[in-house]
Amino acid sequence: MGFYFVDTALYHQYKGQVLAMSQAIQINYPEHLPPERRQPGFSDRQIAEKLGIEERVVREIRCVAEREFYPIDEWEAALEFKDRACKGFAAGGVAFSTKKYIDRAKADKAAKAPGSP
Amino acid sequence: MSPADLDQMQTYRRELDDVARKSGALVTGVADAEAFTAAMEGQRPTELLPGCKTVFVLGGAQPRAGDWKSPSYRHMETTSTSDRLTAMGNRIAQHIERRCGYYAVTVPPGVDRARRPFLNIALAAELAGCGSPSLAGPVLHPEHGFMYYTAVLTTLPLAADGPLKQPACPAPECVSMWNEAGTTPCMATCPIDEGGCLGGKLEDGRIKERRYDVARCTTRVHTSFIPGFQKALEAVFDEPAKEKRKMILYSSQFTRTLWSMSYSNVSQGQCFECMRVCPVGSKQRDLR
């Protein structure tokens, strides 16, 4: 092959660490959060330094792992989600999404009220 | 800087705002290039343009109010792209170089080889006071809500505007809903603990925590784009039966993806459900 791609054994060895260190699932990632709470992802160079491998290896592992993360079924689910949410909003507004949470909160409140069974 | 230089910079700023507005921008702002301390390495203005002093940000090209009302998500999937804003950015860059005599670079849309943005444009918009980051992700303008942004890096030493004093997100309606039901419209639409992308907490009317499943959001925002193409192609290679391979290649999803990719020089957003329910800017979308 005329272009670089990552060795599969290396990929499987480091995939989990690279995903975790790059914050593939972002928890408190945004820049505006206070520094003490913020958890920014590491850059490919920083991850490479920590794992003792080349930066381009990290880059390829991250790119492949991010794409592999969800199976193709999730793409089909995305179409269904968007269709349902969009049509729901057109028919019922914001309440289409929020009603069940508000109803649940009201039910919880009623159950905790004095005198409730 | 001498008073005369300051006057000149103010004149340039007025000219740039004028060019931006005439080009169709809704908002403009200036960020200090040194303020990008929270940006990932490689994504700081001076790493893209040596000697960069400021970042001129333009926002606009929102979906129309009618777009948000449509029951067909396919509509906004196709019409909502960054190319109009990038064109506005190019006009600003040209004005800065020709009229003011300073270097200017429009930040390209899309991603570099490592699938990272060239510059975190959302951070630029925040630092320029064009809006504030939302729990859902996009930077929201307090009056107009969701919009697209572009950024022009320049050596022109304009006065920076700085971030907004009062963030647009969470909106008062969302704080009320959080207090009542422990969620917000965006999180209720796409809840991370129920197969969606968004989670988080509010405290004292501000965002306290945020969880965001990037990989799942990719399946929704880029369903019919390069990520979807790669997944479908993998399925084709995995499929030993010739007829089944044809079914995949000729399928509506694969065809739609190829149409979409022919616009691959622009960023495309293909999911707007968290923004559709966002109250920030919703008054602008309330028409007859």
mmCIF file of C-alpha atoms in Angstrom:
data_model
loop_
_atom_site.group_PDB
_atom_site.id
_atom_site.type_symbol
_atom_site.label_atom_id
_atom_site.label_comp_id
_atom_site.label_asym_id
_atom_site.label_seq_id
_atom_site.Cartn_x
_atom_site.Cartn_y
_atom_site.Cartn_z
ATOM 1 C CA MET A 1 0.000 0.000 0.000
ATOM 2 C CA GLY A 2 1.243 3.485 -0.784
ATOM 3 C CA PHE A 3 -0.098 5.249 2.297
ATOM 4 C CA TYR A 4 0.345 4.819 6.003
ATOM 5 C CA PHE A 5 -2.240 3.014 8.065
ATOM 6 C CA VAL A 6 -1.980 1.662 11.558
ATOM 7 C CA ASP A 7 -0.988 -1.910 12.323
ATOM 8 C CA THR A 8 -4.025 -3.816 13.641
ATOM 9 C CA ALA A 9 -2.178 -5.254 16.631
ATOM 10 C CA LEU A 10 -1.062 -1.766 17.685
ATOM 11 C CA TYR A 11 -4.588 -0.526 17.142
ATOM 12 C CA HIS A 12 -6.138 -3.097 19.456
ATOM 13 C CA GLN A 13 -3.388 -2.630 22.031
ATOM 14 C CA TYR A 14 -3.889 1.122 22.421
ATOM 15 C CA LYS A 15 -7.445 1.810 21.233
ATOM 16 C CA GLY A 16 -9.017 1.998 24.688
ATOM 17 C CA GLN A 17 -6.331 4.255 26.136
ATOM 18 C CA VAL A 18 -6.357 6.599 23.151
ATOM 19 C CA LEU A 19 -10.149 6.947 23.255
ATOM 20 C CA ALA A 20 -10.092 7.623 26.980
ATOM 21 C CA MET A 21 -7.230 10.135 26.829
ATOM 22 C CA SER A 22 -8.705 12.037 23.885
ATOM 23 C CA GLN A 23 -12.048 12.235 25.714
ATOM 24 C CA ALA A 24 -14.070 10.420 23.048
ATOM 25 C CA ILE A 25 -17.070 10.736 25.354
ATOM 26 C CA GLN A 26 -16.697 14.304 26.476
ATOM 27 C CA ILE A 27 -17.266 14.837 30.167
ATOM 28 C CA ASN A 28 -16.881 18.466 31.234
ATOM 29 C CA TYR A 29 -14.866 19.186 28.092
ATOM 30 C CA PRO A 30 -16.011 22.754 27.195
ATOM 31 C CA GLU A 31 -13.500 25.574 27.512
ATOM 32 C CA HIS A 32 -15.831 27.832 29.489
ATOM 33 C CA LEU A 33 -15.992 25.513 32.503
ATOM 34 C CA PRO A 34 -13.832 26.461 35.498
ATOM 35 C CA PRO A 35 -10.311 24.970 35.225
ATOM 36 C CA GLU A 36 -10.811 22.881 38.367
ATOM 37 C CA ARG A 37 -13.853 21.182 36.823
ATOM 38 C CA ARG A 38 -12.766 21.054 33.200
ATOM 39 C CA GLN A 39 -11.453 17.820 31.693
ATOM 40 C CA PRO A 40 -10.010 18.675 28.271
ATOM 41 C CA GLY A 41 -8.863 15.859 26.031
ATOM 42 C CA PHE A 42 -5.179 15.388 25.361
ATOM 43 C CA SER A 43 -3.788 16.184 21.931
ATOM 44 C CA ASP A 44 -2.376 13.371 19.798
ATOM 45 C CA ARG A 45 1.145 14.540 20.630
ATOM 46 C CA GLN A 46 0.447 14.516 24.363
ATOM 47 C CA ILE A 47 -1.094 11.032 24.181
ATOM 48 C CA ALA A 48 1.889 9.800 22.159
ATOM 49 C CA GLU A 49 4.250 11.089 24.828
ATOM 50 C CA LYS A 50 2.301 9.399 27.598
ATOM 51 C CA LEU A 51 2.038 6.055 25.781
ATOM 52 C CA GLY A 52 5.522 6.133 24.318
ATOM 53 C CA ILE A 53 4.396 5.701 20.716
ATOM 54 C CA GLU A 54 4.531 7.912 17.619
ATOM 55 C CA GLU A 55 2.100 10.795 17.238
ATOM 56 C CA ARG A 56 0.935 9.574 13.813
ATOM 57 C CA VAL A 57 0.166 6.168 15.317
ATOM 58 C CA VAL A 58 -2.016 7.857 17.934
ATOM 59 C CA ARG A 59 -3.698 9.955 15.259
ATOM 60 C CA GLU A 60 -4.570 6.916 13.152
ATOM 61 C CA ILE A 61 -5.740 4.894 16.162
ATOM 62 C CA ARG A 62 -7.983 7.774 17.269
ATOM 63 C CA CYS A 63 -9.452 8.335 13.816
ATOM 64 C CA VAL A 64 -10.230 4.648 13.298
ATOM 65 C CA ALA A 65 -11.498 4.109 16.849
ATOM 66 C CA GLU A 66 -13.816 7.112 16.727
ATOM 67 C CA ARG A 67 -15.366 5.771 13.541
ATOM 68 C CA GLU A 68 -15.550 2.201 14.802
ATOM 69 C CA PHE A 69 -17.130 3.235 18.097
ATOM 70 C CA TYR A 70 -20.731 2.658 17.015
ATOM 71 C CA PRO A 71 -21.819 -0.023 14.529
ATOM 72 C CA ILE A 72 -23.675 0.897 11.351
ATOM 73 C CA ASP A 73 -26.970 0.179 13.120
ATOM 74 C CA GLU A 74 -26.510 3.461 14.980
ATOM 75 C CA TRP A 75 -26.612 5.303 11.652
ATOM 76 C CA GLU A 76 -29.989 3.741 10.883
ATOM 77 C CA ALA A 77 -31.107 4.640 14.407
ATOM 78 C CA ALA A 78 -30.036 8.244 13.740
ATOM 79 C CA LEU A 79 -32.424 8.474 10.790
ATOM 80 C CA GLU A 80 -35.277 7.144 12.913
ATOM 81 C CA PHE A 81 -34.427 9.487 15.782
ATOM 82 C CA LYS A 82 -34.358 12.589 13.588
ATOM 83 C CA ASP A 83 -37.579 11.682 11.807
ATOM 84 C CA ARG A 84 -39.379 11.051 15.097
ATOM 85 C CA ALA A 85 -38.049 14.185 16.839
ATOM 86 C CA CYS A 86 -38.669 16.482 13.881
ATOM 87 C CA LYS A 87 -42.203 15.259 13.209
ATOM 88 C CA GLY A 88 -42.943 15.269 16.942
ATOM 89 C CA PHE A 89 -41.893 18.893 17.264
ATOM 90 C CA ALA A 90 -43.914 19.909 14.214
ATOM 91 C CA ALA A 91 -47.003 18.290 15.712
ATOM 92 C CA GLY A 92 -46.592 19.018 19.416
ATOM 93 C CA GLY A 93 -43.823 21.576 19.926
ATOM 94 C CA VAL A 94 -41.243 21.273 22.699
ATOM 95 C CA ALA A 95 -43.719 19.294 24.807
ATOM 96 C CA PHE A 96 -43.208 16.325 22.503
ATOM 97 C CA SER A 97 -39.793 15.866 24.127
ATOM 98 C CA THR A 98 -40.296 17.326 27.564
ATOM 99 C CA LYS A 99 -43.779 16.147 28.574
ATOM 100 C CA LYS A 100 -42.767 12.736 29.894
ATOM 101 C CA TYR A 101 -40.132 14.267 32.176
ATOM 102 C CA ILE A 102 -42.499 16.913 33.508
ATOM 103 C CA ASP A 103 -45.249 14.314 34.040
ATOM 104 C CA ARG A 104 -42.758 12.052 35.814
ATOM 105 C CA ALA A 105 -41.626 14.897 38.085
ATOM 106 C CA LYS A 106 -45.243 15.758 38.919
ATOM 107 C CA ALA A 107 -46.018 12.130 39.708
ATOM 108 C CA ASP A 108 -42.947 11.884 41.963
ATOM 109 C CA LYS A 109 -43.967 15.081 43.745
ATOM 110 C CA ALA A 110 -47.520 13.834 44.238
ATOM 111 C CA ALA A 111 -46.254 10.521 45.612
ATOM 112 C CA LYS A 112 -44.096 12.335 48.167
ATOM 113 C CA ALA A 113 -46.863 14.725 49.239
ATOM 114 C CA PRO A 114 -48.236 14.246 52.783
ATOM 115 C CA GLY A 115 -51.266 11.999 52.746
ATOM 116 C CA SER A 116 -50.400 10.259 49.520
ATOM 117 C CA PRO A 117 -50.843 6.456 49.594
ATOM 118 C CA MET B 1 -0.744 52.747 20.342
ATOM 119 C CA SER B 2 -1.133 56.486 19.682
ATOM 120 C CA PRO B 3 -4.557 58.184 19.754
ATOM 121 C CA ALA B 4 -4.361 58.487 15.965
ATOM 122 C CA ASP B 5 -3.686 54.746 15.664
ATOM 123 C CA LEU B 6 -6.595 54.001 17.994
ATOM 124 C CA ASP B 7 -8.857 56.169 15.858
ATOM 125 C CA GLN B 8 -7.657 54.338 12.760
ATOM 126 C CA MET B 9 -8.409 50.954 14.366
ATOM 127 C CA GLN B 10 -11.900 52.109 15.301
ATOM 128 C CA THR B 11 -12.429 53.222 11.718
ATOM 129 C CA TYR B 12 -11.268 49.824 10.437
ATOM 130 C CA ARG B 13 -13.609 48.088 12.870
ATOM 131 C CA ARG B 14 -16.580 50.115 11.646
ATOM 132 C CA GLU B 15 -15.662 49.312 8.055
ATOM 133 C CA LEU B 16 -15.364 45.595 8.802
ATOM 134 C CA ASP B 17 -18.697 45.553 10.618
ATOM 135 C CA ASP B 18 -20.236 47.345 7.644
ATOM 136 C CA VAL B 19 -18.783 44.876 5.121
ATOM 137 C CA ALA B 20 -19.956 41.987 7.315
ATOM 138 C CA ARG B 21 -23.509 43.316 7.673
ATOM 139 C CA LYS B 22 -23.782 44.057 3.950
ATOM 140 C CA SER B 23 -22.574 40.522 3.264
ATOM 141 C CA GLY B 24 -25.377 39.129 5.414
ATOM 142 C CA ALA B 25 -23.762 38.633 8.836
ATOM 143 C CA LEU B 26 -26.062 39.010 11.835
ATOM 144 C CA VAL B 27 -23.355 39.505 14.439
ATOM 145 C CA THR B 28 -19.652 40.336 14.567
ATOM 146 C CA GLY B 29 -17.063 40.373 17.312
ATOM 147 C CA VAL B 30 -13.342 40.530 17.929
ATOM 148 C CA ALA B 31 -11.365 38.135 20.113
ATOM 149 C CA ASP B 32 -7.846 38.658 21.395
ATOM 150 C CA ALA B 33 -5.558 36.046 19.774
ATOM 151 C CA GLU B 34 -3.791 35.600 23.126
ATOM 152 C CA ALA B 35 -7.058 34.660 24.844
ATOM 153 C CA PHE B 36 -7.182 31.149 23.328
ATOM 154 C CA THR B 37 -5.387 29.616 26.304
ATOM 155 C CA ALA B 38 -7.948 26.794 26.663
ATOM 156 C CA ALA B 39 -7.641 25.737 23.013
ATOM 157 C CA MET B 40 -5.995 22.444 22.129
ATOM 158 C CA GLU B 41 -2.421 22.791 20.922
ATOM 159 C CA GLY B 42 -2.276 23.289 17.180
ATOM 160 C CA GLN B 43 -5.576 25.166 17.288
ATOM 161 C CA ARG B 44 -4.390 28.539 18.528
ATOM 162 C CA PRO B 45 -4.541 31.572 16.216
ATOM 163 C CA THR B 46 -0.782 32.199 16.262
ATOM 164 C CA GLU B 47 -0.182 28.584 15.204
ATOM 165 C CA LEU B 48 -2.154 29.245 12.007
ATOM 166 C CA LEU B 49 -1.026 32.818 11.367
ATOM 167 C CA PRO B 50 2.266 33.878 12.969
ATOM 168 C CA GLY B 51 1.943 37.331 14.484
ATOM 169 C CA CYS B 52 -1.845 37.034 14.693
ATOM 170 C CA LYS B 53 -3.234 39.737 16.991
ATOM 171 C CA THR B 54 -6.981 39.353 16.754
ATOM 172 C CA VAL B 55 -9.705 37.056 15.486
ATOM 173 C CA PHE B 56 -12.646 38.698 13.719
ATOM 174 C CA VAL B 57 -15.750 36.510 14.086
ATOM 175 C CA LEU B 58 -18.904 36.675 11.972
ATOM 176 C CA GLY B 59 -22.163 34.884 12.706
ATOM 177 C CA GLY B 60 -25.315 34.331 10.683
ATOM 178 C CA ALA B 61 -26.743 32.109 7.926
ATOM 179 C CA GLN B 62 -29.301 30.711 10.340
ATOM 180 C CA PRO B 63 -31.933 28.295 9.156
ATOM 181 C CA ARG B 64 -35.113 30.205 8.345
ATOM 182 C CA ALA B 65 -37.962 30.255 10.850
ATOM 183 C CA GLY B 66 -39.927 28.094 8.439
ATOM 184 C CA ASP B 67 -37.126 25.538 8.306
ATOM 185 C CA TRP B 68 -37.540 24.889 12.034
ATOM 186 C CA LYS B 69 -41.273 24.272 11.534
ATOM 187 C CA SER B 70 -40.897 21.699 8.786
ATOM 188 C CA PRO B 71 -41.827 18.118 9.724
ATOM 189 C CA SER B 72 -39.126 16.885 7.327
ATOM 190 C CA TYR B 73 -35.674 16.746 8.919
ATOM 191 C CA ARG B 74 -34.265 16.043 5.441
ATOM 192 C CA HIS B 75 -34.922 19.664 4.546
ATOM 193 C CA MET B 76 -32.455 21.211 7.019
ATOM 194 C CA GLU B 77 -30.053 18.341 6.488
ATOM 195 C CA THR B 78 -29.607 19.664 2.983
ATOM 196 C CA THR B 79 -29.906 23.430 3.369
ATOM 197 C CA SER B 80 -27.812 24.059 6.462
ATOM 198 C CA THR B 81 -24.144 24.470 5.634
ATOM 199 C CA SER B 82 -21.257 26.722 6.561
ATOM 200 C CA ASP B 83 -20.393 27.885 3.052
ATOM 201 C CA ARG B 84 -22.253 31.215 3.178
ATOM 202 C CA LEU B 85 -20.395 32.238 6.328
ATOM 203 C CA THR B 86 -17.060 31.150 4.881
ATOM 204 C CA ALA B 87 -17.712 33.371 1.855
ATOM 205 C CA MET B 88 -18.421 36.296 4.195
ATOM 206 C CA GLY B 89 -15.162 35.562 6.028
ATOM 207 C CA ASN B 90 -13.270 35.646 2.747
ATOM 208 C CA ARG B 91 -14.705 39.101 1.994
ATOM 209 C CA ILE B 92 -13.554 40.348 5.389
ATOM 210 C CA ALA B 93 -10.078 38.849 4.898
ATOM 211 C CA GLN B 94 -9.816 40.514 1.512
ATOM 212 C CA HIS B 95 -10.859 43.873 2.968
ATOM 213 C CA ILE B 96 -8.307 43.596 5.780
ATOM 214 C CA GLU B 97 -5.466 42.856 3.382
ATOM 215 C CA ARG B 98 -6.384 45.299 0.597
ATOM 216 C CA ARG B 99 -7.776 48.226 2.558
ATOM 217 C CA CYS B 100 -5.958 47.940 5.910
ATOM 218 C CA GLY B 101 -2.692 46.356 4.791
ATOM 219 C CA TYR B 102 -2.559 43.587 7.422
ATOM 220 C CA TYR B 103 -2.408 39.803 6.966
ATOM 221 C CA ALA B 104 -5.687 37.923 7.182
ATOM 222 C CA VAL B 105 -6.622 34.233 6.976
ATOM 223 C CA THR B 106 -10.150 32.826 6.858
ATOM 224 C CA VAL B 107 -10.247 29.695 8.996
ATOM 225 C CA PRO B 108 -11.190 26.850 6.641
ATOM 226 C CA PRO B 109 -14.373 24.905 7.426
ATOM 227 C CA GLY B 110 -14.143 21.180 7.960
ATOM 228 C CA VAL B 111 -11.280 19.313 9.566
ATOM 229 C CA ASP B 112 -7.600 18.725 8.982
ATOM 230 C CA ARG B 113 -5.970 15.363 8.338
ATOM 231 C CA ALA B 114 -6.222 14.394 11.979
ATOM 232 C CA ARG B 115 -9.977 15.065 11.889
ATOM 233 C CA ARG B 116 -9.585 18.068 14.148
ATOM 234 C CA PRO B 117 -10.869 21.543 13.316
ATOM 235 C CA PHE B 118 -8.218 24.011 12.134
ATOM 236 C CA LEU B 119 -9.375 26.367 14.870
ATOM 237 C CA ASN B 120 -12.055 25.961 17.491
ATOM 238 C CA ILE B 121 -14.481 28.441 15.926
ATOM 239 C CA ALA B 122 -16.973 27.985 18.761
ATOM 240 C CA LEU B 123 -14.303 29.160 21.192
ATOM 241 C CA ALA B 124 -13.508 32.110 18.895
ATOM 242 C CA ALA B 125 -17.196 33.089 18.827
ATOM 243 C CA GLU B 126 -17.353 32.872 22.617
ATOM 244 C CA LEU B 127 -14.184 34.926 23.137
ATOM 245 C CA ALA B 128 -15.436 37.530 20.640
ATOM 246 C CA GLY B 129 -18.705 37.936 22.549
ATOM 247 C CA CYS B 130 -20.847 36.666 19.681
ATOM 248 C CA GLY B 131 -22.582 34.178 21.941
ATOM 249 C CA SER B 132 -21.954 31.665 24.667
ATOM 250 C CA PRO B 133 -21.510 27.874 24.644
ATOM 251 C CA SER B 134 -24.657 25.873 25.281
ATOM 252 C CA LEU B 135 -25.296 22.633 27.095
ATOM 253 C CA ALA B 136 -26.152 21.161 23.698
ATOM 254 C CA GLY B 137 -22.867 22.394 22.227
ATOM 255 C CA PRO B 138 -23.435 25.165 19.687
ATOM 256 C CA VAL B 139 -22.612 28.753 20.635
ATOM 257 C CA LEU B 140 -25.890 30.626 21.106
ATOM 258 C CA HIS B 141 -26.451 34.331 20.582
ATOM 259 C CA PRO B 142 -28.728 35.746 23.325
ATOM 260 C CA GLU B 143 -31.166 37.264 20.839
ATOM 261 C CA HIS B 144 -30.821 35.109 17.731
ATOM 262 C CA GLY B 145 -29.945 31.715 19.220
ATOM 263 C CA PHE B 146 -28.314 29.145 16.943
ATOM 264 C CA MET B 147 -26.299 30.360 13.975
ATOM 265 C CA TYR B 148 -23.176 29.531 11.995
ATOM 266 C CA TYR B 149 -19.871 31.238 12.648
ATOM 267 C CA THR B 150 -16.656 31.842 10.781
ATOM 268 C CA ALA B 151 -13.397 33.355 11.983
ATOM 269 C CA VAL B 152 -10.764 35.499 10.297
ATOM 270 C CA LEU B 153 -7.298 35.539 11.833
ATOM 271 C CA THR B 154 -5.438 38.772 11.355
ATOM 272 C CA THR B 155 -2.408 40.783 12.379
ATOM 273 C CA LEU B 156 -4.687 43.844 12.531
ATOM 274 C CA PRO B 157 -4.562 44.990 16.200
ATOM 275 C CA LEU B 158 -8.242 45.771 16.772
ATOM 276 C CA ALA B 159 -9.659 46.225 20.270
ATOM 277 C CA ALA B 160 -11.115 42.922 21.503
ATOM 278 C CA ASP B 161 -14.758 42.684 22.582
ATOM 279 C CA GLY B 162 -14.324 39.815 25.027
ATOM 280 C CA PRO B 163 -16.876 37.199 26.159
ATOM 281 C CA LEU B 164 -20.475 37.996 27.091
ATOM 282 C CA LYS B 165 -21.069 38.917 30.722
ATOM 283 C CA GLN B 166 -24.298 36.907 30.894
ATOM 284 C CA PRO B 167 -24.367 33.540 29.070
ATOM 285 C CA ALA B 168 -27.296 32.796 26.756
ATOM 286 C CA CYS B 169 -27.543 29.203 28.004
ATOM 287 C CA PRO B 170 -29.270 28.092 30.117
ATOM 288 C CA ALA B 171 -32.301 30.210 29.230
ATOM 289 C CA PRO B 172 -34.661 31.102 32.102
ATOM 290 C CA GLU B 173 -37.194 28.590 30.711
ATOM 291 C CA CYS B 174 -34.578 25.857 30.905
ATOM 292 C CA VAL B 175 -33.621 26.749 34.475
ATOM 293 C CA SER B 176 -37.307 26.517 35.445
ATOM 294 C CA MET B 177 -37.626 23.158 33.741
ATOM 295 C CA TRP B 178 -34.458 21.903 35.405
ATOM 296 C CA ASN B 179 -35.805 22.920 38.809
ATOM 297 C CA GLU B 180 -39.130 21.227 38.076
ATOM 298 C CA ALA B 181 -38.144 18.085 36.190
ATOM 299 C CA GLY B 182 -34.357 17.722 36.389
ATOM 300 C CA THR B 183 -33.830 18.113 32.662
ATOM 301 C CA THR B 184 -33.876 20.732 29.881
ATOM 302 C CA PRO B 185 -35.449 20.668 26.405
ATOM 303 C CA CYS B 186 -32.169 19.751 24.662
ATOM 304 C CA MET B 187 -31.356 16.949 27.113
ATOM 305 C CA ALA B 188 -34.962 15.706 27.015
ATOM 306 C CA THR B 189 -34.766 15.494 23.232
ATOM 307 C CA CYS B 190 -31.453 13.666 23.102
ATOM 308 C CA PRO B 191 -30.796 12.131 26.558
ATOM 309 C CA ILE B 192 -27.385 10.485 26.879
ATOM 310 C CA ASP B 193 -28.665 7.903 29.359
ATOM 311 C CA GLU B 194 -31.438 6.839 26.973
ATOM 312 C CA GLY B 195 -29.472 6.381 23.755
ATOM 313 C CA GLY B 196 -28.880 10.062 23.000
ATOM 314 C CA CYS B 197 -25.931 12.439 23.103
ATOM 315 C CA LEU B 198 -26.513 14.996 25.866
ATOM 316 C CA GLY B 199 -26.354 15.015 29.634
ATOM 317 C CA GLY B 200 -25.473 17.476 32.336
ATOM 318 C CA LYS B 201 -26.462 19.439 35.401
ATOM 319 C CA LEU B 202 -27.418 23.021 36.158
ATOM 320 C CA GLU B 203 -26.571 24.756 39.390
ATOM 321 C CA ASP B 204 -27.436 28.321 40.391
ATOM 322 C CA GLY B 205 -28.754 28.974 36.887
ATOM 323 C CA ARG B 206 -25.499 27.983 35.195
ATOM 324 C CA ILE B 207 -24.136 24.866 33.482
ATOM 325 C CA LYS B 208 -22.341 22.839 36.154
ATOM 326 C CA GLU B 209 -21.612 19.615 34.297
ATOM 327 C CA ARG B 210 -21.859 18.457 30.704
ATOM 328 C CA ARG B 211 -21.642 15.013 29.133
ATOM 329 C CA TYR B 212 -21.594 14.654 25.385
ATOM 330 C CA ASP B 213 -21.323 11.462 23.309
ATOM 331 C CA VAL B 214 -19.398 12.703 20.283
ATOM 332 C CA ALA B 215 -19.486 9.376 18.465
ATOM 333 C CA ARG B 216 -23.260 9.089 18.674
ATOM 334 C CA CYS B 217 -23.706 12.737 17.718
ATOM 335 C CA THR B 218 -21.570 12.013 14.646
ATOM 336 C CA THR B 219 -24.050 9.357 13.539
ATOM 337 C CA ARG B 220 -26.783 11.995 13.679
ATOM 338 C CA VAL B 221 -24.987 15.118 12.497
ATOM 339 C CA HIS B 222 -23.106 13.309 9.733
ATOM 340 C CA THR B 223 -25.531 10.501 8.945
ATOM 341 C CA SER B 224 -25.244 11.055 5.224
ATOM 342 C CA PHE B 225 -21.711 12.349 5.046
ATOM 343 C CA ILE B 226 -18.180 11.012 5.143
ATOM 344 C CA PRO B 227 -18.607 8.978 8.382
ATOM 345 C CA GLY B 228 -21.763 7.340 6.995
ATOM 346 C CA PHE B 229 -19.977 6.624 3.731
ATOM 347 C CA GLN B 230 -17.119 4.878 5.539
ATOM 348 C CA LYS B 231 -19.528 2.720 7.533
ATOM 349 C CA ALA B 232 -21.512 1.750 4.453
ATOM 350 C CA LEU B 233 -18.368 0.970 2.481
ATOM 351 C CA GLU B 234 -17.185 -1.282 5.293
ATOM 352 C CA ALA B 235 -20.521 -3.108 5.119
ATOM 353 C CA VAL B 236 -20.049 -3.541 1.355
ATOM 354 C CA PHE B 237 -16.571 -5.025 1.794
ATOM 355 C CA ASP B 238 -17.840 -7.347 4.504
ATOM 356 C CA GLU B 239 -20.694 -8.623 2.359
ATOM 357 C CA PRO B 240 -19.690 -11.726 0.354
ATOM 358 C CA ALA B 241 -22.877 -11.888 -1.753
ATOM 359 C CA LYS B 242 -22.669 -9.822 -4.939
ATOM 360 C CA GLU B 243 -26.398 -9.088 -5.050
ATOM 361 C CA LYS B 244 -26.427 -7.909 -1.455
ATOM 362 C CA ARG B 245 -23.466 -5.642 -2.133
ATOM 363 C CA LYS B 246 -25.499 -4.074 -4.905
ATOM 364 C CA MET B 247 -28.429 -3.549 -2.557
ATOM 365 C CA ILE B 248 -26.166 -1.595 -0.204
ATOM 366 C CA LEU B 249 -24.463 0.444 -2.929
ATOM 367 C CA TYR B 250 -27.735 1.357 -4.624
ATOM 368 C CA SER B 251 -29.631 1.945 -1.391
ATOM 369 C CA SER B 252 -31.307 5.267 -0.637
ATOM 370 C CA GLN B 253 -28.948 5.911 2.261
ATOM 371 C CA PHE B 254 -25.791 5.299 0.246
ATOM 372 C CA THR B 255 -27.103 7.413 -2.642
ATOM 373 C CA ARG B 256 -28.076 10.248 -0.311
ATOM 374 C CA THR B 257 -24.601 10.095 1.226
ATOM 375 C CA LEU B 258 -22.916 10.450 -2.150
ATOM 376 C CA TRP B 259 -25.069 13.470 -3.015
ATOM 377 C CA SER B 260 -24.141 15.020 0.289
ATOM 378 C CA MET B 261 -20.442 14.331 -0.118
ATOM 379 C CA SER B 262 -20.311 16.177 -3.418
ATOM 380 C CA TYR B 263 -20.472 19.283 -1.194
ATOM 381 C CA SER B 264 -17.574 18.008 0.879
ATOM 382 C CA ASN B 265 -15.723 21.322 0.902
ATOM 383 C CA VAL B 266 -18.257 22.741 3.336
ATOM 384 C CA SER B 267 -19.249 21.699 6.826
ATOM 385 C CA GLN B 268 -22.696 20.209 6.974
ATOM 386 C CA GLY B 269 -24.898 19.854 10.003
ATOM 387 C CA GLN B 270 -27.465 17.121 9.552
ATOM 388 C CA CYS B 271 -29.113 17.005 12.967
ATOM 389 C CA PHE B 272 -30.793 19.972 14.647
ATOM 390 C CA GLU B 273 -33.100 18.315 17.146
ATOM 391 C CA CYS B 274 -31.435 19.724 20.283
ATOM 392 C CA MET B 275 -31.519 23.194 18.728
ATOM 393 C CA ARG B 276 -35.086 22.864 17.430
ATOM 394 C CA VAL B 277 -36.369 22.792 21.019
ATOM 395 C CA CYS B 278 -33.962 25.461 22.364
ATOM 396 C CA PRO B 279 -35.778 28.568 23.658
ATOM 397 C CA VAL B 280 -32.788 30.874 23.030
ATOM 398 C CA GLY B 281 -33.694 32.938 19.982
ATOM 399 C CA SER B 282 -37.066 31.221 19.623
ATOM 400 C CA LYS B 283 -38.898 34.591 19.536
ATOM 401 C CA GLN B 284 -37.152 35.270 16.221
ATOM 402 C CA ARG B 285 -38.695 32.059 14.880
ATOM 403 C CA ASP B 286 -42.230 32.819 16.048
ATOM 404 C CA LEU B 287 -43.936 34.088 12.898
ATOM 405 C CA ARG B 288 -47.413 33.928 11.402
#
